[in-house]
XYZ file of N, CA, C and O in Angstrom:
436
model
N -31.211 60.081 -113.603
C -31.219 59.755 -112.186
C -31.161 61.042 -111.378
O -30.670 62.062 -111.831
N -31.653 60.957 -110.135
C -31.669 62.100 -109.236
C -30.504 61.948 -108.273
O -30.421 60.975 -107.524
N -29.613 62.894 -108.291
C -28.385 62.809 -107.497
C -28.640 62.995 -106.008
O -27.844 62.573 -105.183
N -29.729 63.641 -105.621
C -29.955 63.959 -104.211
C -30.632 62.842 -103.439
O -30.772 62.933 -102.230
N -31.083 61.790 -104.118
C -31.729 60.690 -103.421
C -30.705 59.859 -102.656
O -29.610 59.605 -103.150
N -31.050 59.412 -101.445
C -30.110 58.588 -100.679
C -30.057 57.163 -101.224
O -30.982 56.384 -101.074
N -28.992 56.825 -101.889
C -28.811 55.492 -102.451
C -27.313 55.271 -102.598
O -26.545 56.198 -102.808
N -26.921 54.076 -102.470
C -25.500 53.802 -102.665
C -25.094 52.533 -101.955
O -25.902 51.797 -101.426
N -23.841 52.240 -101.949
C -23.331 51.042 -101.311
C -22.528 50.231 -102.288
O -22.176 50.666 -103.377
N -22.242 49.018 -101.910
C -21.453 48.108 -102.733
C -22.393 47.390 -103.695
O -23.433 46.877 -103.315
N -22.064 47.341 -104.939
C -22.887 46.639 -105.930
C -23.948 47.545 -106.518
O -24.217 48.651 -106.052
N -24.592 47.066 -107.578
C -25.579 47.867 -108.293
C -26.858 48.070 -107.479
O -27.552 49.063 -107.643
N -27.185 47.131 -106.602
C -28.452 47.241 -105.872
C -28.312 47.979 -104.547
O -29.288 48.143 -103.816
N -27.128 48.404 -104.192
C -26.952 49.116 -102.940
C -26.665 48.202 -101.771
O -26.762 48.614 -100.623
N -26.342 46.948 -102.027
C -26.003 45.998 -100.944
C -24.787 46.520 -100.187
O -23.831 46.970 -100.793
N -24.839 46.466 -98.889
C -23.731 46.918 -98.071
C -23.782 48.396 -97.775
O -22.838 48.952 -97.245
N -24.889 49.058 -98.094
C -25.009 50.490 -97.858
C -25.600 50.804 -96.498
O -26.211 51.841 -96.345
N -25.449 49.916 -95.534
C -26.027 50.134 -94.216
C -25.012 50.805 -93.311
O -24.415 50.202 -92.439
N -24.828 52.085 -93.507
C -23.919 52.855 -92.675
C -24.544 54.227 -92.430
O -25.095 54.834 -93.334
N -24.469 54.731 -91.212
C -24.922 56.086 -90.918
C -26.382 56.183 -90.541
O -26.980 55.267 -89.972
N -26.991 57.308 -90.903
C -28.357 57.629 -90.505
C -29.374 56.642 -91.065
O -30.301 56.217 -90.386
N -29.204 56.266 -92.318
C -30.177 55.370 -92.949
C -30.098 53.970 -92.374
O -31.084 53.248 -92.357
N -28.964 53.574 -91.872
C -28.857 52.295 -91.179
C -29.698 52.327 -89.919
O -30.431 51.383 -89.623
N -29.580 53.410 -89.189
C -30.333 53.541 -87.946
C -31.830 53.503 -88.203
O -32.573 52.805 -87.520
N -32.312 54.233 -89.208
C -33.749 54.240 -89.493
C -34.229 52.919 -90.082
O -35.360 52.517 -89.854
N -33.357 52.226 -90.812
C -33.748 50.937 -91.391
C -33.952 49.890 -90.304
O -34.918 49.132 -90.337
N -33.051 49.835 -89.354
C -33.101 48.786 -88.338
C -33.758 49.228 -87.038
O -33.704 48.505 -86.045
N -34.367 50.397 -87.014
C -35.081 50.863 -85.826
C -36.545 50.493 -85.944
O -37.146 50.595 -87.002
N -37.104 50.093 -84.837
C -38.528 49.790 -84.771
C -39.185 50.914 -83.981
O -39.062 50.975 -82.763
N -39.866 51.813 -84.684
C -40.465 52.962 -84.032
C -41.767 52.556 -83.372
O -42.478 51.675 -83.847
N -42.050 53.194 -82.261
C -43.304 52.947 -81.566
C -43.828 54.263 -81.004
O -43.073 55.216 -80.805
N -45.112 54.296 -80.741
C -45.735 55.481 -80.168
C -45.549 55.462 -78.662
O -45.633 54.421 -78.021
N -45.327 56.637 -78.102
C -45.163 56.765 -76.663
C -46.041 57.910 -76.194
O -46.000 59.008 -76.753
N -46.870 57.645 -75.181
C -47.724 58.674 -74.606
C -47.031 59.227 -73.375
O -46.701 58.486 -72.451
N -46.803 60.527 -73.366
C -46.165 61.182 -72.228
C -47.200 62.068 -71.576
O -47.774 62.949 -72.219
N -47.450 61.828 -70.289
C -48.410 62.623 -69.545
C -47.687 63.336 -68.417
O -46.853 62.748 -67.745
N -48.084 64.560 -68.190
C -47.534 65.312 -67.079
C -48.661 65.553 -66.090
O -49.551 66.356 -66.327
N -48.637 64.823 -64.984
C -49.681 64.970 -63.985
C -49.344 66.037 -62.951
O -50.125 66.291 -62.068
N -48.165 66.627 -63.034
C -47.661 67.599 -62.066
C -47.519 66.942 -60.698
O -47.874 65.785 -60.507
N -47.004 67.675 -59.760
C -46.730 67.108 -58.433
C -48.022 66.732 -57.711
O -48.096 65.681 -57.057
N -49.044 67.554 -57.838
C -50.308 67.264 -57.150
C -50.974 66.039 -57.756
O -51.455 65.159 -57.046
N -50.993 65.967 -59.076
C -51.602 64.815 -59.734
C -50.874 63.519 -59.422
O -51.494 62.469 -59.238
N -49.568 63.572 -59.368
C -48.806 62.366 -59.025
C -49.041 61.955 -57.581
O -49.101 60.780 -57.261
N -49.174 62.944 -56.685
C -49.433 62.612 -55.284
C -50.792 61.933 -55.147
O -50.932 60.947 -54.435
N -51.797 62.480 -55.841
C -53.132 61.881 -55.761
C -53.196 60.540 -56.488
O -53.994 59.684 -56.136
N -52.365 60.362 -57.512
C -52.407 59.131 -58.293
C -51.397 58.087 -57.887
O -51.259 57.068 -58.561
N -50.677 58.323 -56.797
C -49.640 57.354 -56.424
C -50.200 56.032 -55.926
O -49.469 55.060 -55.788
N -51.511 55.967 -55.714
C -52.122 54.697 -55.301
C -52.147 53.699 -56.453
O -52.398 52.522 -56.232
N -51.855 54.153 -57.671
C -51.868 53.248 -58.826
C -50.720 52.259 -58.807
O -50.787 51.208 -59.420
N -49.640 52.633 -58.141
C -48.410 51.856 -58.263
C -48.217 50.921 -57.069
O -48.484 51.294 -55.936
N -47.751 49.689 -57.311
C -47.430 48.802 -56.199
C -46.176 49.273 -55.491
O -45.417 50.046 -56.072
N -45.894 48.875 -54.289
C -46.633 47.922 -53.439
C -47.900 48.563 -52.881
O -47.908 49.731 -52.515
N -48.954 47.771 -52.801
C -50.237 48.264 -52.326
C -50.293 48.120 -50.815
O -50.553 47.053 -50.287
N -50.069 49.226 -50.139
C -50.107 49.236 -48.679
C -51.533 49.474 -48.219
O -52.423 49.790 -49.008
N -51.751 49.348 -46.924
C -53.112 49.490 -46.386
C -53.698 50.874 -46.670
O -54.869 50.996 -47.015
N -52.891 51.924 -46.545
C -53.422 53.266 -46.766
C -53.800 53.482 -48.219
O -54.737 54.207 -48.534
N -53.077 52.807 -49.155
C -53.425 52.930 -50.566
C -54.739 52.213 -50.860
O -55.574 52.699 -51.634
N -54.939 51.080 -50.254
C -56.177 50.321 -50.464
C -57.360 51.093 -49.891
O -58.438 51.147 -50.496
N -57.174 51.734 -48.729
C -58.253 52.536 -48.139
C -58.582 53.739 -49.018
O -59.748 54.094 -49.208
N -57.556 54.381 -49.569
C -57.784 55.535 -50.437
C -58.538 55.131 -51.697
O -59.461 55.808 -52.121
N -58.151 54.001 -52.288
C -58.852 53.547 -53.496
C -60.288 53.178 -53.176
O -61.193 53.428 -53.962
N -60.510 52.565 -52.011
C -61.874 52.252 -51.608
C -62.718 53.497 -51.437
O -63.900 53.533 -51.804
N -62.109 54.559 -50.885
C -62.819 55.816 -50.713
C -63.130 56.470 -52.059
O -64.225 56.992 -52.277
N -62.168 56.424 -52.990
C -62.373 57.044 -54.294
C -63.359 56.270 -55.163
O -64.089 56.859 -55.962
N -63.369 54.955 -55.040
C -64.207 54.128 -55.913
C -65.546 53.758 -55.293
O -66.311 52.996 -55.889
N -65.848 54.304 -54.121
C -67.091 53.975 -53.438
C -68.280 54.475 -54.247
O -68.280 55.596 -54.754
N -69.290 53.628 -54.369
C -70.490 53.989 -55.117
C -71.397 54.796 -54.198
O -71.932 54.279 -53.238
N -71.564 56.060 -54.511
C -72.366 56.942 -53.677
C -73.662 57.294 -54.403
O -73.678 57.530 -55.597
N -74.727 57.385 -53.650
C -76.014 57.800 -54.200
C -76.073 59.318 -54.214
O -75.722 59.978 -53.248
N -76.521 59.862 -55.326
C -76.671 61.309 -55.449
C -78.062 61.686 -54.958
O -79.057 61.073 -55.369
N -78.165 62.688 -54.071
C -79.501 63.108 -53.617
C -80.358 63.594 -54.789
O -79.851 64.122 -55.778
N -81.671 63.418 -54.650
C -82.584 63.765 -55.744
C -82.496 65.243 -56.109
O -82.589 65.607 -57.272
N -82.283 66.101 -55.117
C -82.247 67.530 -55.427
C -81.009 67.891 -56.247
O -81.031 68.833 -57.033
N -79.912 67.135 -56.105
C -78.701 67.416 -56.864
C -78.693 66.754 -58.239
O -77.879 67.102 -59.080
N -79.598 65.815 -58.474
C -79.615 65.142 -59.771
C -80.105 66.087 -60.881
O -79.791 65.882 -62.043
N -80.873 67.116 -60.517
C -81.359 68.080 -61.500
C -80.412 69.256 -61.677
O -80.669 70.151 -62.488
N -79.325 69.289 -60.938
C -78.388 70.401 -60.978
C -77.792 70.640 -62.370
O -77.713 71.797 -62.802
N -77.388 69.613 -63.139
C -76.864 69.894 -64.491
C -77.889 70.558 -65.408
O -77.549 71.467 -66.177
N -79.158 70.155 -65.309
C -80.193 70.756 -66.147
C -80.433 72.209 -65.750
O -80.592 73.081 -66.600
N -80.437 72.473 -64.452
C -80.623 73.827 -63.967
C -79.452 74.724 -64.380
O -79.649 75.866 -64.790
N -78.251 74.191 -64.302
C -77.070 74.961 -64.697
C -77.120 75.296 -66.186
O -76.797 76.423 -66.584
N -77.519 74.356 -67.029
C -77.629 74.623 -68.475
C -78.694 75.669 -68.757
O -78.495 76.557 -69.599
N -79.818 75.584 -68.064
C -80.882 76.569 -68.255
C -80.400 77.957 -67.873
O -80.594 78.927 -68.621
N -79.774 78.081 -66.701
C -79.295 79.382 -66.246
C -78.196 79.927 -67.157
O -78.136 81.135 -67.407
N -77.348 79.051 -67.661
C -76.306 79.487 -68.590
C -76.919 80.006 -69.898
O -76.452 81.000 -70.458
N -77.973 79.370 -70.378
C -78.657 79.826 -71.581
C -79.311 81.182 -71.387
O -79.213 82.068 -72.245
N -79.964 81.378 -70.240
C -80.601 82.667 -69.953
C -79.545 83.758 -69.821
O -79.695 84.860 -70.358
N -78.453 83.447 -69.134
C -77.375 84.432 -68.969
C -76.750 84.802 -70.310
O -76.383 85.959 -70.536
N -76.636 83.827 -71.218
C -76.041 84.126 -72.529
C -76.919 85.063 -73.337
O -76.424 85.912 -74.082
N -78.239 84.955 -73.202
C -79.148 85.874 -73.904
C -78.934 87.296 -73.409
O -78.821 88.239 -74.197
N -78.870 87.462 -72.093
C -78.655 88.795 -71.542
C -77.277 89.333 -71.909
O -77.119 90.527 -72.163
N -76.283 88.468 -71.967
C -74.939 88.899 -72.347
C -74.905 89.369 -73.799
O -74.303 90.402 -74.113
N -75.571 88.648 -74.686
C -75.613 89.044 -76.102
C -76.339 90.374 -76.259
O -75.898 91.250 -77.013
N -77.458 90.560 -75.519
C -78.180 91.833 -75.595
C -77.323 92.977 -75.077
O -77.299 94.062 -75.668
N -76.610 92.746 -73.992
C -75.750 93.781 -73.427
C -74.642 94.154 -74.397
O -74.382 95.336 -74.637
N -73.980 93.157 -74.970
C -72.898 93.438 -75.915
C -73.407 94.105 -77.186
O -72.738 94.963 -77.752
N -74.590 93.726 -77.629
C -75.165 94.344 -78.830
C -75.475 95.810 -78.579
O -75.260 96.663 -79.447
N -75.994 96.135 -77.397
C -76.286 97.528 -77.072
C -75.010 98.325 -76.873
O -74.941 99.500 -77.243
N -74.006 97.699 -76.299
C -72.759 98.406 -76.039
C -72.033 98.760 -77.335
O -71.472 99.840 -77.470
N -72.037 97.851 -78.289
C -71.323 98.077 -79.542
C -72.242 98.530 -80.675
O -71.843 98.573 -81.828
N -73.490 98.840 -80.375
C -74.471 99.351 -81.337
C -74.606 98.452 -82.561
O -74.569 98.906 -83.702
N -74.777 97.173 -82.341
C -74.899 96.227 -83.456
C -76.241 96.341 -84.156
O -76.349 96.100 -85.348
N -77.309 96.688 -83.429
C -78.636 96.720 -84.033
C -78.979 98.075 -84.626
O -80.016 98.256 -85.247
N -78.130 99.047 -84.481
C -78.393 100.378 -85.008
C -78.414 100.368 -86.536
O -79.209 101.036 -87.174
N -77.584 99.551 -87.162
C -77.520 99.452 -88.623
C -78.782 98.824 -89.163
O -79.340 99.266 -90.161
N -79.292 97.800 -88.492
C -80.483 97.097 -88.952
C -81.700 98.009 -88.849
O -82.578 98.010 -89.715
N -81.808 98.838 -87.834
C -82.960 99.711 -87.652
C -83.000 100.840 -88.684
O -84.069 101.334 -89.016
N -81.866 101.249 -89.216
C -81.848 102.306 -90.219
C -82.389 101.854 -91.558
O -82.870 102.679 -92.328
N -82.324 100.623 -91.862
C -82.776 100.122 -93.166
C -84.246 100.045 -93.173
O -85.167 100.143 -93.402
């Protein structure tokens, strides 16, 4: 037998051994809890979530949830931003390669 294992109590099967830490873990029902920290600004902006729902809270939610049409010129903005980011990354890699002489080794071979 292993002496360090938690076992014991009255009787051969350990009946009556519900005392201390193992009692607490045996009879505890654990559950998951999500803790979010929205900070003071986030809580101020999100306070419309909680009742009582006053008129100003209903107006704020209406303003936030309003379905707005995006102008056609702004609908292509994500694609343009990705393109410009890709072009900028090429120039950044070339600049860093020249600065740290990365291609000098390849040219010698």
